[in-house]
Short mmCIF file of C-alpha atoms in Angstrom, two decimals:
data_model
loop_
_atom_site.label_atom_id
_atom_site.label_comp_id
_atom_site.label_asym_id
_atom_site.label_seq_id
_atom_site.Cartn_x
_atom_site.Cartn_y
_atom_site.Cartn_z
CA UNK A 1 32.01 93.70 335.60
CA UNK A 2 31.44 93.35 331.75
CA UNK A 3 29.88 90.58 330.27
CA UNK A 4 32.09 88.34 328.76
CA UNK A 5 32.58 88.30 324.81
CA UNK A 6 33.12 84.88 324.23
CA UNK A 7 30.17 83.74 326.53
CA UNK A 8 27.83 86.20 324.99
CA UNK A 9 28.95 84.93 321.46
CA UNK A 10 28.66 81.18 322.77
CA UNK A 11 25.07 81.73 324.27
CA UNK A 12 23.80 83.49 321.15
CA UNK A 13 25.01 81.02 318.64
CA UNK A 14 23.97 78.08 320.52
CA UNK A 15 20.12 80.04 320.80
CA UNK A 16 19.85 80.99 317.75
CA UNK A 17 21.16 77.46 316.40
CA UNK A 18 18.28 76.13 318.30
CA UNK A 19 15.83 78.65 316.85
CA UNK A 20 16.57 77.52 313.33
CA UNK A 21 16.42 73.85 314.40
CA UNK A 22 13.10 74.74 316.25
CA UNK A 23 11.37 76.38 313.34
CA UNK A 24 13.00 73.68 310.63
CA UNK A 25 11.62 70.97 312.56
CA UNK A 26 7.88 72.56 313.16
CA UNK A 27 8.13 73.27 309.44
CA UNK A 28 8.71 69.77 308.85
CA UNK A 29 5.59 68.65 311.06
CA UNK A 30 3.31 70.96 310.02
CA UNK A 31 3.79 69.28 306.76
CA UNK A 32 2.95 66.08 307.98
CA UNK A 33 0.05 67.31 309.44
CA UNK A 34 -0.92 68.55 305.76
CA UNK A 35 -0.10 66.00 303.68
CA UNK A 36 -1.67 63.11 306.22
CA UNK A 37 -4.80 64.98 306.78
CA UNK A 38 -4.62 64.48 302.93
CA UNK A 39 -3.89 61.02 301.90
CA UNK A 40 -6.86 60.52 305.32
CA UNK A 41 -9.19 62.51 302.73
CA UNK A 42 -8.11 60.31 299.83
CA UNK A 43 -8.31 56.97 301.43
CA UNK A 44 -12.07 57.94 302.52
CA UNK A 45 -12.92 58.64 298.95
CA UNK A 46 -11.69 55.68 297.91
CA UNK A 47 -13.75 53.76 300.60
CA UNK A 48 -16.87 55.71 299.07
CA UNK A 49 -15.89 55.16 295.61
CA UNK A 50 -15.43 51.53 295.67
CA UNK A 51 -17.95 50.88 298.56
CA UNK A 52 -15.54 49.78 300.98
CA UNK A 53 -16.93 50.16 304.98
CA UNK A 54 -13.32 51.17 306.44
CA UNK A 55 -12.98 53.62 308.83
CA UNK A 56 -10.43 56.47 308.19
CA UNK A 57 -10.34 58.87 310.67
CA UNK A 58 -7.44 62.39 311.34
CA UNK A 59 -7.92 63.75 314.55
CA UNK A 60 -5.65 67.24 315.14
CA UNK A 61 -5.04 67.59 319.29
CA UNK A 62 -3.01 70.70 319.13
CA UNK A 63 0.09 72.04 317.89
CA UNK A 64 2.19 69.27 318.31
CA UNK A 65 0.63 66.30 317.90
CA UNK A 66 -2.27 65.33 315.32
CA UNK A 67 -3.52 61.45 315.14
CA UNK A 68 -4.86 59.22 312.48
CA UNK A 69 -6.98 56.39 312.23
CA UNK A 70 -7.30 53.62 310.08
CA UNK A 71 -9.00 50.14 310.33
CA UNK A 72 -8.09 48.63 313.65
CA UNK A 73 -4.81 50.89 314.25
CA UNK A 74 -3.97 54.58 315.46
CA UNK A 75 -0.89 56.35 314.42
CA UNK A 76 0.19 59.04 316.69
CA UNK A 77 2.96 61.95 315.38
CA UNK A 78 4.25 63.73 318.23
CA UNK A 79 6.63 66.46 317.63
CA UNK A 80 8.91 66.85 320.99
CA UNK A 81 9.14 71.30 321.39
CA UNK A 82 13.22 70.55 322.61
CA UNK A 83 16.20 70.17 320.13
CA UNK A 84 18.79 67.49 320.77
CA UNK A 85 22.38 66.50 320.56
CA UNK A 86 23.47 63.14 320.08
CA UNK A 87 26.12 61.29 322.33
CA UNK A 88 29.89 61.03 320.56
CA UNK A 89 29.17 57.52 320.24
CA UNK A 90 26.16 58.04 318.48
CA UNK A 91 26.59 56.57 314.72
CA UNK A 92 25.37 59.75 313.05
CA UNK A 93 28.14 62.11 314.76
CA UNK A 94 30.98 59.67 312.52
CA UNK A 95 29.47 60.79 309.23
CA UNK A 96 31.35 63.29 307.46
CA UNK A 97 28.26 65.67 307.03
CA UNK A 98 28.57 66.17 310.52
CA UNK A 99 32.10 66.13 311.46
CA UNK A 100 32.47 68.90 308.55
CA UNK A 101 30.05 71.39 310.81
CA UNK A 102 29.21 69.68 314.16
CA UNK A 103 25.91 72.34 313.98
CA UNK A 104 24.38 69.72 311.53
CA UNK A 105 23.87 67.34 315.02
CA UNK A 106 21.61 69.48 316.77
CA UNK A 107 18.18 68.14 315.43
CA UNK A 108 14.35 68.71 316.47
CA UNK A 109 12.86 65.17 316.64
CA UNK A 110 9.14 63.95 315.18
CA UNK A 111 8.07 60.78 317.34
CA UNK A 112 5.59 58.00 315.09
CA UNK A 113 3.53 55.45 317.75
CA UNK A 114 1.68 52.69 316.55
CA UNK A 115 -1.43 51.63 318.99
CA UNK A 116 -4.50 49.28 318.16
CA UNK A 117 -7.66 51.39 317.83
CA UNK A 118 -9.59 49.39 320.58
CA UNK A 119 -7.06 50.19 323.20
CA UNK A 120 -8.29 53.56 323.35
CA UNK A 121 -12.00 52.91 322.11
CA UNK A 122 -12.60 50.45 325.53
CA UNK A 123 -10.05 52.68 327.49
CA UNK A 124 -7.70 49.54 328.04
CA UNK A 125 -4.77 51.91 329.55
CA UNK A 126 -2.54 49.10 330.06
CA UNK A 127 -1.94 48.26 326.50
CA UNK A 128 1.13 48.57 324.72
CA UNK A 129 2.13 51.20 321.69
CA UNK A 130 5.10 51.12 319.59
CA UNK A 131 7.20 53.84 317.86
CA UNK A 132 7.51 52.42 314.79
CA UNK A 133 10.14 55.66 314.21
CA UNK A 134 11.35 58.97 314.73
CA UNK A 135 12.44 61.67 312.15
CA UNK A 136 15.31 63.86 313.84
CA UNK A 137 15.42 67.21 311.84
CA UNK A 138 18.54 69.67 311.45
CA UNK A 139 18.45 73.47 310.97
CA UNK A 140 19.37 72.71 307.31
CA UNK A 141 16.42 70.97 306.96
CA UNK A 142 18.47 67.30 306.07
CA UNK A 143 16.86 64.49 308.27
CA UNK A 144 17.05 60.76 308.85
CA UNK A 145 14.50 58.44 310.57
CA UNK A 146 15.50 55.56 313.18
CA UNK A 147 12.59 53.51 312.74
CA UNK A 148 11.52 49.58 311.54
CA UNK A 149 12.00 48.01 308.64
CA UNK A 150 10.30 50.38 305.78
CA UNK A 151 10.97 53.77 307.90
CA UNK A 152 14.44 52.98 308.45
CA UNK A 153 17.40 55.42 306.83
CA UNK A 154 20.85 54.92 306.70
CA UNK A 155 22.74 57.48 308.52
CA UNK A 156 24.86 58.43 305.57
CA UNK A 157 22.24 59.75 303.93
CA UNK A 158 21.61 62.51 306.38
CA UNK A 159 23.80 64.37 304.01
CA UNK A 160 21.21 64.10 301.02
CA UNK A 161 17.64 63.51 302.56
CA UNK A 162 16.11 66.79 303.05
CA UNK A 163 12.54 67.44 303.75
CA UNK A 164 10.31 67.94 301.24
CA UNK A 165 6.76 67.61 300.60
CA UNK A 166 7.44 64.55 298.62
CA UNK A 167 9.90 62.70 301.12
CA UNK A 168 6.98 63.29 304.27
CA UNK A 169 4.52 61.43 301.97
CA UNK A 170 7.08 58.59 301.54
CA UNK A 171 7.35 58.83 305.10
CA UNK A 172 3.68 58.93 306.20
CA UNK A 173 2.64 56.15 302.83
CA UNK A 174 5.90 54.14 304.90
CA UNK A 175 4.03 54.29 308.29
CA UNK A 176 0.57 53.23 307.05
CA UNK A 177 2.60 50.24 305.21
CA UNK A 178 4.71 49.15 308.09
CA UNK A 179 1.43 49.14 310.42
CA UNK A 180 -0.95 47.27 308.34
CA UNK A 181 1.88 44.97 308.07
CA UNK A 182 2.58 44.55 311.85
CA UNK A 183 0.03 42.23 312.82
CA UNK A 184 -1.90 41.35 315.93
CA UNK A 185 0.14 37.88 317.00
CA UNK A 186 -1.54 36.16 320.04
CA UNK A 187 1.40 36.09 323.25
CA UNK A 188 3.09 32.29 324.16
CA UNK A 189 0.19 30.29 326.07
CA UNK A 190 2.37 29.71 329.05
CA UNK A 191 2.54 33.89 329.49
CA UNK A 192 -1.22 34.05 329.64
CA UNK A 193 -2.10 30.55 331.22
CA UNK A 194 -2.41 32.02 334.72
CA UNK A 195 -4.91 34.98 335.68
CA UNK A 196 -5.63 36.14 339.02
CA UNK A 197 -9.60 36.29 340.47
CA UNK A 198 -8.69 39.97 340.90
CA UNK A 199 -7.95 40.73 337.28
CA UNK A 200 -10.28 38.54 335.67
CA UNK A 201 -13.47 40.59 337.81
CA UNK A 202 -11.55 43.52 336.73
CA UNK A 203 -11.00 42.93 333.28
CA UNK A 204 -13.89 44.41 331.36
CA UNK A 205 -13.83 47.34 333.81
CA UNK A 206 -10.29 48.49 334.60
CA UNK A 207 -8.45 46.17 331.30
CA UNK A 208 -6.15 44.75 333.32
CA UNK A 209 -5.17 42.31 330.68
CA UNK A 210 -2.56 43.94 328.30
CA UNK A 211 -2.90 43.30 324.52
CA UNK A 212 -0.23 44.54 322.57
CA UNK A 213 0.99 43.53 318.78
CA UNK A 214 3.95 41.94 320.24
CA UNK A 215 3.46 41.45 323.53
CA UNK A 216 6.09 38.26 324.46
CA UNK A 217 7.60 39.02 321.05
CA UNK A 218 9.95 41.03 319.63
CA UNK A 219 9.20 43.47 316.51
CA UNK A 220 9.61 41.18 313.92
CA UNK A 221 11.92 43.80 312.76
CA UNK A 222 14.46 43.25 315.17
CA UNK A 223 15.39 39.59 314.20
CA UNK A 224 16.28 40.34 310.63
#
């Protein structure tokens, strides 16, 4: 029995579709690795410069995800190693840079988490993160970022953004900005009023107590 043409043309095309989208996307990270580990390096000679005691810190844990520190917060860029579709109801699959060649859809995705430095200096493993945004990549190397407030992109401009050196350091400057921004609010009394004996003995030893940025809040984001 002979292998079927048009299922050996549709399992090629959709591989090597995910190749491109593969490599476009790693392409696309390895430059944020670059240029972050860069403006990291600037931002501590600035410190030095003007005498300023902040710590700066870039932190590379592998090939897929490198970290930065700065002040109290930790930015985290993960790149996922799958490439996605989006549903049909997905906003991005009604723009006419897709609809003209549904390839332009499949997309490698770049994940951006926000977490407060202390949460992992004093091992509190119950606190909260945020992604603050994700950059979804296409084999043409066009992307457009779901994100908050300065990282987000308008879906029609999937058709012009492409990644460039230039548009990740917009993109990593956009992070730093939206993080200092996103301040450390204390929670509603009445969600904290009440702690149990077991969780106040284990506090300073397991952090059972959760501190997040927003934790009985919304992103501030969300309301506007």
């Amino acid at each position: 029995m002979e292998l079927s043409p048009t299922l050996k043309e549709l399992v090629f095309e959709k591989s090597l579709l995910k190749q491109t989208v593969y490599k476009a996307t790693r392409e696309a990270f390895d430059l944020f690795r670059t240029n972050t580990r860069d403006l990291i390096r600037q931002f501590q000679e600035a410190c030095q410069t003007d005498g300023k005691n902040i710590a700066f810190e870039f932190t590379d844990r592998g090939d897929f995800e490198f970290e930065v520190k700065f002040a109290g917060d930790i930015l985290i860029f993960m790149m996922h190693t799958n490439v996605f579709e989006f549903s049909r109801d997905h906003q991005v699959m009604k723009t006419p840079y897709v609809r003209e060649d549904p390839r332009r859809s499949y997309c490698g995705v770049i994940h951006i988490y926000n977490f407060l430095a202390d949460s992992f200096a004093y091992q509190r493993d119950n606190d909260l993160g945020y992604m603050i945004g994700r950059v979804f990549v296409n084999h043409e190397k066009h992307y457009f970022i779901e994100g908050k407030r300065e990282l987000g992109m308008l879906y029609t401009n999937f058709n012009t953004s492409v990644i460039t050196p230039e548009t990740v350091q917009n993109i990593i400057e956009s992070s730093i900005e939206y993080t200092t921004n996103f301040d450390l609010l204390t929670p509603p009394y009445d969600e904290v009023k009440l702690v149990s004996v077991g969780e106040m003995r284990t506090t300073f030893d397991k952090k059972m107590l959760v501190t997040a940025k927003r934790l009985g809040f919304r992103f501030q984001a969300d309301s506007e």
